[in-house]
mmCIF file of C-alpha atoms and ligand atoms in Angstrom:
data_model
loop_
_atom_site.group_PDB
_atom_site.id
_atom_site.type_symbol
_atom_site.label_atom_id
_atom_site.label_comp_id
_atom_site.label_asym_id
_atom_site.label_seq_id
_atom_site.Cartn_x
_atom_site.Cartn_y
_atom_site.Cartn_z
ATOM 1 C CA UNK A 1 0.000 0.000 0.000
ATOM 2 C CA UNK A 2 2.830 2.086 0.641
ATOM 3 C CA UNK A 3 4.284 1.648 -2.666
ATOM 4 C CA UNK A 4 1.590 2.142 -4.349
ATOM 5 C CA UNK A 5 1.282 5.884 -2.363
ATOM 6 C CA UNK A 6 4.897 6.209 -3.144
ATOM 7 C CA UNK A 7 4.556 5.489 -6.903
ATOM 8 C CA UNK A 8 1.257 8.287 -6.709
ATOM 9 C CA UNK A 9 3.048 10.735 -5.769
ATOM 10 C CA UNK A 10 6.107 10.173 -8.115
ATOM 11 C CA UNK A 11 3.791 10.171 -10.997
ATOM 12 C CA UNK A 12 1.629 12.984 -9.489
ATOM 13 C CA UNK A 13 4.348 15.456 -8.741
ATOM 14 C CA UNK A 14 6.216 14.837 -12.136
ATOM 15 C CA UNK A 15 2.886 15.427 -14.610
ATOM 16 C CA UNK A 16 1.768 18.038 -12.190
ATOM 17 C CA UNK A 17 5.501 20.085 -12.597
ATOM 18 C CA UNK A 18 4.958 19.864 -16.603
ATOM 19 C CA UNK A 19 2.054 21.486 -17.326
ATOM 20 C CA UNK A 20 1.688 24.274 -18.868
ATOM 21 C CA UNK A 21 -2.198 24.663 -19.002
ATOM 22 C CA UNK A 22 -4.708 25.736 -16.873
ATOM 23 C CA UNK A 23 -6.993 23.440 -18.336
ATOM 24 C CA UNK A 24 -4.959 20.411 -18.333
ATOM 25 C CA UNK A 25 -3.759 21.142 -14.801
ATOM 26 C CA UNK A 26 -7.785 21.162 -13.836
ATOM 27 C CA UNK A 27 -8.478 17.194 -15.611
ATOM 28 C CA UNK A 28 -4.914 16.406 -13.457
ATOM 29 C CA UNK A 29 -6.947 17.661 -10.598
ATOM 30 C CA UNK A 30 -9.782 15.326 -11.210
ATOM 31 C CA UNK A 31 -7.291 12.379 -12.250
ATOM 32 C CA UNK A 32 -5.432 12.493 -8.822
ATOM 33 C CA UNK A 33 -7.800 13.536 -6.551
ATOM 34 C CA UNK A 34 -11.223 12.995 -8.183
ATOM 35 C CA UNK A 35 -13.777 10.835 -6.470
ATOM 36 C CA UNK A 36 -12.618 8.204 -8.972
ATOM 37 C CA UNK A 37 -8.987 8.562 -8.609
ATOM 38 C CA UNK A 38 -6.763 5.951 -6.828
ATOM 39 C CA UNK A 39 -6.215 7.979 -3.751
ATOM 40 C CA UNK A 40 -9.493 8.864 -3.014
ATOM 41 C CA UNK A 41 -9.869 4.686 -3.374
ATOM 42 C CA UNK A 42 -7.055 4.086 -0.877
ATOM 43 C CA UNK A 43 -8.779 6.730 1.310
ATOM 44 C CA UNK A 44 -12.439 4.945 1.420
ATOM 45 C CA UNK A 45 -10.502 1.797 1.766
ATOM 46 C CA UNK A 46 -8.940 3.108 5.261
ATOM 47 C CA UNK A 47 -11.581 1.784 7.445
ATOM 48 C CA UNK A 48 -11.044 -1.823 6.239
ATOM 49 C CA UNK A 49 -7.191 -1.903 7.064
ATOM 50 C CA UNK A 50 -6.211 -2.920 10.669
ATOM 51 C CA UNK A 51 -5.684 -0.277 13.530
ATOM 52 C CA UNK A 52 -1.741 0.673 12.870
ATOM 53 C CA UNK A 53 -2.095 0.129 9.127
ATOM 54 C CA UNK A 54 -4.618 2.351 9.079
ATOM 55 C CA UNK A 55 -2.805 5.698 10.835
ATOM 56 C CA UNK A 56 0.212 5.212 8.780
ATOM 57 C CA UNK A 57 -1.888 4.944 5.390
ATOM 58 C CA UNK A 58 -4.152 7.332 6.759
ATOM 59 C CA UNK A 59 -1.249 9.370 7.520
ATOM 60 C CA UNK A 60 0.424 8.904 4.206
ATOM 61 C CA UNK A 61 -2.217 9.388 1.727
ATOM 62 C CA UNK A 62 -3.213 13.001 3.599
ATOM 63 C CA UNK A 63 -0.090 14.102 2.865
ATOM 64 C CA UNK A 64 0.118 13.254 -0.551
ATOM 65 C CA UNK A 65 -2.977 14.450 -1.267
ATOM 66 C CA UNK A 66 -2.158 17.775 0.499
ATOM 67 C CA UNK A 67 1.315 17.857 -1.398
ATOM 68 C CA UNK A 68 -0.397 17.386 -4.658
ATOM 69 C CA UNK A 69 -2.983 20.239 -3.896
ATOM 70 C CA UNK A 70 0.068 22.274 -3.045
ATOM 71 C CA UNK A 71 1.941 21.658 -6.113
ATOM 72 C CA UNK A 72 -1.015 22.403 -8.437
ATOM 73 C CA UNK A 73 -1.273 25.652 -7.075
ATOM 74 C CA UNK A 74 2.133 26.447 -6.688
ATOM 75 C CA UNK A 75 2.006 25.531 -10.808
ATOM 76 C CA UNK A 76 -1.163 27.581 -10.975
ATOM 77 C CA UNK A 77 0.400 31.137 -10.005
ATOM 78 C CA UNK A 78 3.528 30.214 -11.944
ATOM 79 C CA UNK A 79 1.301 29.886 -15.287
ATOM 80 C CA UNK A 80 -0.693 32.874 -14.044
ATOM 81 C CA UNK A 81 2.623 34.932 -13.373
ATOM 82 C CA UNK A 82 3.987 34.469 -16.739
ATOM 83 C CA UNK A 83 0.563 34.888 -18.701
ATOM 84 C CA UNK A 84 0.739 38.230 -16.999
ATOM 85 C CA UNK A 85 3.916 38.907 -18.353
ATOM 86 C CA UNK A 86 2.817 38.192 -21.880
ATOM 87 C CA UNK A 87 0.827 40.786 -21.583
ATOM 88 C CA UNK A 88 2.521 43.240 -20.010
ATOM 89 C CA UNK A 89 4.865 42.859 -22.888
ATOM 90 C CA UNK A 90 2.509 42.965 -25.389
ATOM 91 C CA UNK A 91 0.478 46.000 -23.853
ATOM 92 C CA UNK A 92 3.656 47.644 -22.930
ATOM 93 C CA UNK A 93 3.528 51.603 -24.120
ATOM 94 C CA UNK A 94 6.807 52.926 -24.532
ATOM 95 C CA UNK A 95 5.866 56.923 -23.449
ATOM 96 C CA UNK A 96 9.015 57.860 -25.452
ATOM 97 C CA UNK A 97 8.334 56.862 -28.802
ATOM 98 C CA UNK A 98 7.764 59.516 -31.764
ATOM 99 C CA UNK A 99 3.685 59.779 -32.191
ATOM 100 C CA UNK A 100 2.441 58.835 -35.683
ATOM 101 C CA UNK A 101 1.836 61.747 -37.374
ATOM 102 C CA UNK A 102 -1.783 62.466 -38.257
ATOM 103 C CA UNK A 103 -2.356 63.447 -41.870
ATOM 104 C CA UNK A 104 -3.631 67.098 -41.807
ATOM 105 C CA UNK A 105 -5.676 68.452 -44.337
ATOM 106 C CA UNK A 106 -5.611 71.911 -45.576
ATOM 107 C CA UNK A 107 -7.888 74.640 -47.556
ATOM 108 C CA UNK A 108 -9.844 73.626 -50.944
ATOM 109 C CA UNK A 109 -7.955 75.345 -53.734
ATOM 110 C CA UNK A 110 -11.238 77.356 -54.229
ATOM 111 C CA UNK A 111 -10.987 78.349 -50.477
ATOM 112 C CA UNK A 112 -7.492 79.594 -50.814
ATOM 113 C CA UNK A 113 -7.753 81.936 -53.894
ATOM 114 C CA UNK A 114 -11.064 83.571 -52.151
ATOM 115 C CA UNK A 115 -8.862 84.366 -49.105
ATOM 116 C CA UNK A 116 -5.673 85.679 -51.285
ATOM 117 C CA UNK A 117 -8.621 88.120 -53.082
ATOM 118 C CA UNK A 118 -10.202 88.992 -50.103
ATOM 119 C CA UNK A 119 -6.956 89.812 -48.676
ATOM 120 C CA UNK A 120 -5.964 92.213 -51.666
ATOM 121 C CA UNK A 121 -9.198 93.987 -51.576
ATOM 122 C CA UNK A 122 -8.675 94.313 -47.842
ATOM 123 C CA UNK A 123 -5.558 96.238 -48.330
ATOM 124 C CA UNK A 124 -7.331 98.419 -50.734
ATOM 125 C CA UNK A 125 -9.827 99.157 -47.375
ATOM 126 C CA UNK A 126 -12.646 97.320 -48.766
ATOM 127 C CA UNK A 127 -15.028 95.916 -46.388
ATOM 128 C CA UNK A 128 -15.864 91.809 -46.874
ATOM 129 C CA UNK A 129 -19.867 91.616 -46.468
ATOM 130 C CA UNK A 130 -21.996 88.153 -47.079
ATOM 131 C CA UNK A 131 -24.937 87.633 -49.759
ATOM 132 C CA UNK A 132 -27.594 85.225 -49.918
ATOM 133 C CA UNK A 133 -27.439 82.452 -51.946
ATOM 134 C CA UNK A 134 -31.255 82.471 -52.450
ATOM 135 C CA UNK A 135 -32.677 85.217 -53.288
ATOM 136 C CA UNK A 136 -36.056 86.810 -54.636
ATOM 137 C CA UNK A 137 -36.823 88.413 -58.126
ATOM 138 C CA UNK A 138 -36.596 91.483 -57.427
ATOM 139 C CA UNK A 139 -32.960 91.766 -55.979
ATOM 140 C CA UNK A 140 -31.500 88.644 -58.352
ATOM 141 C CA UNK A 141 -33.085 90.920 -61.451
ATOM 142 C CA UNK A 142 -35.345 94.096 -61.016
ATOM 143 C CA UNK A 143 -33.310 96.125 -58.645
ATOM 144 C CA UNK A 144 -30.611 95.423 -61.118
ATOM 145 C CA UNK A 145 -32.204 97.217 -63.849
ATOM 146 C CA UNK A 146 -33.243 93.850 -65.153
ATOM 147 C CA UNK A 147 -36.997 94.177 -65.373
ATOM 148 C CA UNK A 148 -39.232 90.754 -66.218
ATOM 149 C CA UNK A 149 -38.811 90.284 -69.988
ATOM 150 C CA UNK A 150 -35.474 92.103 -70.055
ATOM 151 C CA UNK A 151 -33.662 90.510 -72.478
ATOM 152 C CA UNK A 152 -30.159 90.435 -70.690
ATOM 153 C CA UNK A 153 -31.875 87.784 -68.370
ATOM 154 C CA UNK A 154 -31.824 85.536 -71.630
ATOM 155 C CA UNK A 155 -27.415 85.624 -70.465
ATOM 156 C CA UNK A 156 -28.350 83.886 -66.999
ATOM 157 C CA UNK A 157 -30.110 80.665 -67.157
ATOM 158 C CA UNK A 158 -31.893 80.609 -63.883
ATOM 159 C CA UNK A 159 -33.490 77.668 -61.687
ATOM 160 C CA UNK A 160 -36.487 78.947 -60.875
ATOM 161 C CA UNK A 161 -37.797 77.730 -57.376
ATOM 162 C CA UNK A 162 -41.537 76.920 -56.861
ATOM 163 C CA UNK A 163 -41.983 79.962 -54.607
ATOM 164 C CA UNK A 164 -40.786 82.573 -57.307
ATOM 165 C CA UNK A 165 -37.496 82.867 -55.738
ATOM 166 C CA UNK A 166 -33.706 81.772 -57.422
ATOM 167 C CA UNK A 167 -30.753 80.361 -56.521
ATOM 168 C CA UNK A 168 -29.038 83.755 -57.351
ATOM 169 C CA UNK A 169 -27.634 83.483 -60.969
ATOM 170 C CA UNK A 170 -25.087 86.589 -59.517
ATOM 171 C CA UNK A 171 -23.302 88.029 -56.508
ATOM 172 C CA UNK A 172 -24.600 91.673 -57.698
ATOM 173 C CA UNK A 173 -27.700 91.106 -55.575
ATOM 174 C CA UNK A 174 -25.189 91.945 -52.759
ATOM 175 C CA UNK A 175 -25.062 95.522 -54.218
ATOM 176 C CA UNK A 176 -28.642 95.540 -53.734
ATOM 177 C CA UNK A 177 -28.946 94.103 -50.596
ATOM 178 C CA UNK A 178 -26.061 96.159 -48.995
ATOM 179 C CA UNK A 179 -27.378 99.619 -50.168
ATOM 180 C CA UNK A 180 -30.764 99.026 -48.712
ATOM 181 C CA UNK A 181 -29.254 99.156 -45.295
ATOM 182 C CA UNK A 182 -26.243 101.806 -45.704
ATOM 183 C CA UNK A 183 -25.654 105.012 -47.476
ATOM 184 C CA UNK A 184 -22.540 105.864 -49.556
ATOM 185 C CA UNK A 185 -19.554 106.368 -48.927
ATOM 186 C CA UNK A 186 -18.645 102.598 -48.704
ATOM 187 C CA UNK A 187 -16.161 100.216 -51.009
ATOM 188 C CA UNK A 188 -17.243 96.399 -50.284
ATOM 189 C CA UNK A 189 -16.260 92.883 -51.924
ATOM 190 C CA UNK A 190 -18.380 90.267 -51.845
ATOM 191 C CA UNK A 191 -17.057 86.567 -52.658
ATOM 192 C CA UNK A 192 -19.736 83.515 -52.966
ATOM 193 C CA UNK A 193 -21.932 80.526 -54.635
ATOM 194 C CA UNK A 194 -23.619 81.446 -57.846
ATOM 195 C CA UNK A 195 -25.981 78.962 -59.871
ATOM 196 C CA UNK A 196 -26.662 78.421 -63.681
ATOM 197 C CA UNK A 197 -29.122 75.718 -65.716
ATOM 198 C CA UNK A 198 -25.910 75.684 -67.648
ATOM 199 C CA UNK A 199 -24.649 72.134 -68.851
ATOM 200 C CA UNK A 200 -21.265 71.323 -66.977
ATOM 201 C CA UNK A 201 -17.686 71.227 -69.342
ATOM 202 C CA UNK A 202 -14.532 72.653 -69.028
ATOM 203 C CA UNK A 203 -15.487 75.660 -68.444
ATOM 204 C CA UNK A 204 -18.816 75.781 -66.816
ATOM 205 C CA UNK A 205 -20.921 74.249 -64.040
ATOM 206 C CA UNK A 206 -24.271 74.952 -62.912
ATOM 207 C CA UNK A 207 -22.810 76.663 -59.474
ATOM 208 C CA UNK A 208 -19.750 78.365 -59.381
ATOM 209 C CA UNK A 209 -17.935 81.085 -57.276
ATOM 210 C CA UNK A 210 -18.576 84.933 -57.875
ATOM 211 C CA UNK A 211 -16.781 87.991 -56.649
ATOM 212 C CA UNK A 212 -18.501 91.024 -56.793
ATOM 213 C CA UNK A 213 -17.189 94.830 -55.981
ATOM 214 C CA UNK A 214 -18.746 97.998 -55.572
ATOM 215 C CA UNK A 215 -17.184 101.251 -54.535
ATOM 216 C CA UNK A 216 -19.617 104.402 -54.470
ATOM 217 C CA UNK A 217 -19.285 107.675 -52.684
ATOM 218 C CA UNK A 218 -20.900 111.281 -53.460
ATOM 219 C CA UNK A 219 -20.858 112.284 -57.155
ATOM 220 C CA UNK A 220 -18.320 113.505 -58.744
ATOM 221 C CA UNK A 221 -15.630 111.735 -56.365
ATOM 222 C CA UNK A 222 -15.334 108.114 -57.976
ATOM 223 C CA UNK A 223 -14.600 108.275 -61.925
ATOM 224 C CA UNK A 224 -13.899 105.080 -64.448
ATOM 225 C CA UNK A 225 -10.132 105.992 -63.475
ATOM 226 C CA UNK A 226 -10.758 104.837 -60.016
ATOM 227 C CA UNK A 227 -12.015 101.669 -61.335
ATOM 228 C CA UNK A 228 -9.260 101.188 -63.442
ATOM 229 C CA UNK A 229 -6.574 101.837 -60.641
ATOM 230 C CA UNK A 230 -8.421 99.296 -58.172
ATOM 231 C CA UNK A 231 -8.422 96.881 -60.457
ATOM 232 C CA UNK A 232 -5.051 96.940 -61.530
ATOM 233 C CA UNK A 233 -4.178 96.927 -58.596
ATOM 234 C CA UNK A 234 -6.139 93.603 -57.897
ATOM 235 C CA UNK A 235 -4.879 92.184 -60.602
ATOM 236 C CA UNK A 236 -1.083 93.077 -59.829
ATOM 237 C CA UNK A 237 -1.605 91.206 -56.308
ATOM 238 C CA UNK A 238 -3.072 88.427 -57.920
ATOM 239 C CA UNK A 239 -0.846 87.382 -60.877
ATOM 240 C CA UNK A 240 2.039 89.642 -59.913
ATOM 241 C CA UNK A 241 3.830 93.283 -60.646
ATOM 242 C CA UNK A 242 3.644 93.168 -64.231
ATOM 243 C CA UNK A 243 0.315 92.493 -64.800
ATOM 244 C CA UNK A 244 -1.356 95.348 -67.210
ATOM 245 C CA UNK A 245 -5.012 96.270 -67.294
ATOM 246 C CA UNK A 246 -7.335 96.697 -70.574
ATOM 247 C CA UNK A 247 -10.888 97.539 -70.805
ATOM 248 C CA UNK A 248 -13.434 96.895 -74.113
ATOM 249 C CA UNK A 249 -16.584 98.530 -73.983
ATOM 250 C CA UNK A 250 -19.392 96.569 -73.098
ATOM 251 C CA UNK A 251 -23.422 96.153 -71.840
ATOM 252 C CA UNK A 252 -24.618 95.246 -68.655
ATOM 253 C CA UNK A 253 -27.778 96.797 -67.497
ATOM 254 C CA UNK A 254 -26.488 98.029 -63.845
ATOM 255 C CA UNK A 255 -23.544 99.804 -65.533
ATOM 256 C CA UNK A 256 -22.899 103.018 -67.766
ATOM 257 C CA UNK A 257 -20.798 103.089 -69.449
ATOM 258 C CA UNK A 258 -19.941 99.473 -69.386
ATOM 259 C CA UNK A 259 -16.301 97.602 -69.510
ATOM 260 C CA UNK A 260 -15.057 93.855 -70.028
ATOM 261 C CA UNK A 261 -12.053 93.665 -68.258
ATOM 262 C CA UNK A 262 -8.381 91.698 -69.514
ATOM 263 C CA UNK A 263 -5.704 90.997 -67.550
ATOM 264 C CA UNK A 264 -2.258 90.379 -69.748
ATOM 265 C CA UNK A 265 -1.415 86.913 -69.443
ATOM 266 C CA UNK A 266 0.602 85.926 -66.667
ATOM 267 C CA UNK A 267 1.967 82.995 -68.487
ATOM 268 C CA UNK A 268 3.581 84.517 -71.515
ATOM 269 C CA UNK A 269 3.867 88.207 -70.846
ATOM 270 C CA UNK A 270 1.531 88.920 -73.015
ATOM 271 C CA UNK A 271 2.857 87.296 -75.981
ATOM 272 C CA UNK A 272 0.434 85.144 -76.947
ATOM 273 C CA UNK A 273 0.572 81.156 -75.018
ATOM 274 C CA UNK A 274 -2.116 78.282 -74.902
ATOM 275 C CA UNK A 275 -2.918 80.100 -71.938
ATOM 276 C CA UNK A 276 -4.259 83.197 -73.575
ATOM 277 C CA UNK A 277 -5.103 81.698 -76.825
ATOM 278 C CA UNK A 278 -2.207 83.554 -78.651
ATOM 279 C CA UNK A 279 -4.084 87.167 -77.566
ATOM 280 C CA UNK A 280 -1.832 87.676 -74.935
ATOM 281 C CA UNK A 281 -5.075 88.938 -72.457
ATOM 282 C CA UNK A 282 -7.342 86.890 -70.506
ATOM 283 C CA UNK A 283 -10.972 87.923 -69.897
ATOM 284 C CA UNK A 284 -11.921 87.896 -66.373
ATOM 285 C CA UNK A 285 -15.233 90.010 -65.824
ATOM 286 C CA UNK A 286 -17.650 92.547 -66.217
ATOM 287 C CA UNK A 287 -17.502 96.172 -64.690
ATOM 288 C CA UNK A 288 -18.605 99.548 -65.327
ATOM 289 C CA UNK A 289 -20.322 102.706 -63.336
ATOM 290 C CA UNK A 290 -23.069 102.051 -61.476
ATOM 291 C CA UNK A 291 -26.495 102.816 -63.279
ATOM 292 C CA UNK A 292 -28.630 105.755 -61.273
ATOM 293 C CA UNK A 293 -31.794 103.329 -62.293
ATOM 294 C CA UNK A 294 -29.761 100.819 -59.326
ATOM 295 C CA UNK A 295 -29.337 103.962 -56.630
ATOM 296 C CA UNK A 296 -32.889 104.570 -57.320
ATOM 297 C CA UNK A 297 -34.110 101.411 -57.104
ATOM 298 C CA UNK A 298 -32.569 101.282 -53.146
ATOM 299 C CA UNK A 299 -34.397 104.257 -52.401
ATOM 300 C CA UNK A 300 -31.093 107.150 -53.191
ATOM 301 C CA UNK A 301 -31.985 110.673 -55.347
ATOM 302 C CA UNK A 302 -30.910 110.176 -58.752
ATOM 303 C CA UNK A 303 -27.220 111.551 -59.384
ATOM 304 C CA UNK A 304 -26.541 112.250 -55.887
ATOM 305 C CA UNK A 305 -24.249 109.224 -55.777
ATOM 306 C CA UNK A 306 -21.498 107.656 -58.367
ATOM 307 C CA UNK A 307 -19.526 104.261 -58.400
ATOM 308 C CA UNK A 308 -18.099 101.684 -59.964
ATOM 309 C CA UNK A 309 -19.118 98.256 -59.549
ATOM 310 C CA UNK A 310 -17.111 94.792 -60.887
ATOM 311 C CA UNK A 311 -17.737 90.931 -61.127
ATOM 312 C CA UNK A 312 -16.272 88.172 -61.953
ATOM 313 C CA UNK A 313 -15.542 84.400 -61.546
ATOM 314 C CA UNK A 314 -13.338 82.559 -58.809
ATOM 315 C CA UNK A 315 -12.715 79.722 -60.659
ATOM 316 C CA UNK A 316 -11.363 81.304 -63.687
ATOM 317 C CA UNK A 317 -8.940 82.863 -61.451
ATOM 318 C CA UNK A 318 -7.923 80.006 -59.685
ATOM 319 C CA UNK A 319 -7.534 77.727 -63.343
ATOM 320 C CA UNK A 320 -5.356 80.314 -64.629
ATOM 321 C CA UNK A 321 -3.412 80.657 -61.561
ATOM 322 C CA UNK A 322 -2.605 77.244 -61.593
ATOM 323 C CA UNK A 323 -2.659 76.263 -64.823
ATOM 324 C CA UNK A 324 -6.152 73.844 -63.994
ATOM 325 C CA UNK A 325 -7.763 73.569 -67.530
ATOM 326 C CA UNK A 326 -11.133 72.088 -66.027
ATOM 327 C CA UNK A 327 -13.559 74.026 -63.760
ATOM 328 C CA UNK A 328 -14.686 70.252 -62.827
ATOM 329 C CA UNK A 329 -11.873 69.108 -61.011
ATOM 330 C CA UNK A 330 -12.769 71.834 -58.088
ATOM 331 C CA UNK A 331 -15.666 69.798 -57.266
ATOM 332 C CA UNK A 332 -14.689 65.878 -58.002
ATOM 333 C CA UNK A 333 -13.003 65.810 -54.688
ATOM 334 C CA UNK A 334 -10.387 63.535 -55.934
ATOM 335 C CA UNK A 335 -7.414 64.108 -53.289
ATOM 336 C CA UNK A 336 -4.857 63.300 -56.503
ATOM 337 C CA UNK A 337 -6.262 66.567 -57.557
ATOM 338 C CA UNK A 338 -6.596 68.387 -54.086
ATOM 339 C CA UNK A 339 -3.721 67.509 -52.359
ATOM 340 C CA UNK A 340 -1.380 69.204 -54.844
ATOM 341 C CA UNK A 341 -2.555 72.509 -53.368
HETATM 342 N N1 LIG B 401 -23.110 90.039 -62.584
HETATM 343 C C1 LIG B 401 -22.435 89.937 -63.853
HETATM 344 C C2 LIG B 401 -22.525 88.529 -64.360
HETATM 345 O O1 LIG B 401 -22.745 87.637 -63.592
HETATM 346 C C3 LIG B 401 -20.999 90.357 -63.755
HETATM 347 C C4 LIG B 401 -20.870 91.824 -63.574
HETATM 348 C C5 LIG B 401 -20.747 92.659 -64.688
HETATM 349 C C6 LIG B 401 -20.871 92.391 -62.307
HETATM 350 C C7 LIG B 401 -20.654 94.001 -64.548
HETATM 351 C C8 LIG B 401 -20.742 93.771 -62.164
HETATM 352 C C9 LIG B 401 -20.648 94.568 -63.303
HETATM 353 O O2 LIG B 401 -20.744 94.365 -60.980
HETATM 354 O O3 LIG B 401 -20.540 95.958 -63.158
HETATM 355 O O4 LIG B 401 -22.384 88.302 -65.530
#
């Protein structure tokens, strides 16, 4: 009977000392000290043995079982211990290691040329004042010397909303809108959405970005020649020093006289590129003195006031500023596109 303790605990202790599982150590639990395992047997069998037998067995097989209780714990916290170390390992967080840089974005291309103009026209003390992008008939068109059936409102395909009002078709509203609520003298810039039922290529989209400018102060003070100085001016901050100025005579009903206005292309001098189309000028907008049929209309005596008043398109400037030869690209938000800015 001895032996056979003996030989227990040999086998016990050894399997017990190479495991490396919590699970297996739990079924070496049950194996040794189970109801069904030997020991327990030798245990039950206790009362059948004689008196002396029966303390030393008794004695023995205690022991053993206590030993082998103590061993499986002892095995326990060493698997425990080194799990824990795994993971400190794993989890450890070195407080000293360079970050990984987040990718920043940065301003739309669009966003970036409106600021640049802004900026220019600030320097030039011109105050920035918001539009609205809807607007009703009578500030898109009427107050603009465009009455109903006016044929210049053939030039602006409008979207039409159900209520009679438009997505404005032009930032020249803002003239309106401003002069309702302050008197002359004033110079403002305004820089926003405009929208067109124009098919989309190249070179137009059915919303784009207008910049509009009026300057007006008592009459006789502001001439074409102040026109022509602030917007050579612009146009020397925009596409640099050497940048001259021309004016064609043209129509638009809130202006008279009326002006187109070139810029000589920044690419070529002036000589003639792709750029320019060999003319050596690019187009850029519309401009002129401020029709007394506009003062009027926003409540000012006829010919008390004068003023100049100019228009054109962000994204023109921005594709000839950087050479982009689709007005499309500014709103595919492809990052190939976006991220060279
Ligand atoms: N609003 C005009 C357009 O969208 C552009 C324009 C032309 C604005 C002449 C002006 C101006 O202020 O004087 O075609």
């Amino acid at each position: 009977m001895k032996n056979k303790i003996n030989k227990i605990k040999d086998l016990a202790l050894k399997e017990v000392s190479k495991m490396k599982s919590l699970a297996n150590l739990e079924s070496l639990k049950i194996k040794y000290l189970g109801r069904k395992s030997e020991l327990t047997n030798i245990l039950r069998g206790l009362k059948d043995l004689s008196k002396d037998e029966r303390k030393e067995v008794g004695e023995m097989a205690n022991k053993l079982r206590e030993e082998i209780e103590e061993s499986i714990k002892y095995q326990v916290s060493g698997i425990k211990q080194r799990e824990l170390g795994d993971i400190k390992e794993k989890e450890k967080i070195d407080v000293t290691y360079p970050g990984t840089k987040i990718k920043k974005g940065h301003l739309h291309p669009l966003t970036q040329v409106r600021y640049e103009i802004e900026e220019i026209f600030k320097s030039m003390g011109f105050l920035t004042v918001d539009g609205r992008e809807v607007e009703d008939e009578f500030h898109n068109f009427d107050a603009l010397n465009m009455p109903k059936n006016h044929p210049a409102r053939d030039m602006q395909d409008t979207f039409w909303l159900k209520n009679g009002t438009v997505p404005r078709t032009q930032t020249s509203s803002v003239q309106i809108r401003f002069m309702e609520k302050n008197k002359p003298p004033f110079r403002i810039v305004s820089i926003g959405r405009v929208y067109r039922n124009e098919n989309s290529d190249a070179t137009h989209d059915f919303n784009f970005n207008q910049i509009e400018c009026l300057m007006v102060d008592k009459s006789g003070k502001i001439m074409v020649a102040n026109f022509k100085s602030v917007v050579s001016e612009f146009m020397k901050g925009l596409f640099g020093k050497g940048t001259k100025t021309r004016l064609r005579p043209s129509y638009f009903p809130f202006v008279e006289p009326g002006f187109e206005f070139d810029a000589s292309c920044p690419y070529c001098s002036g000589k003639g590129c792709r750029i320019c189309k060999g003319t050596g000028w690019i187009e850029l907008g519309g401009a002129g003195m401020v029709n007394q049929n506009i003062f009027t209309s926003v409540g000012f005596s006829e010919n008390k006031y004068e003023g100049f008043a100019f228009g054109f398109g962000v994204e023109r400037i921005a594709m000839i500023k950087y050479g982009i030869d689709d007005t499309r690209l500014f709103y595919g938000g492809d990052l190939r596109f976006l991220e060279q800015f």
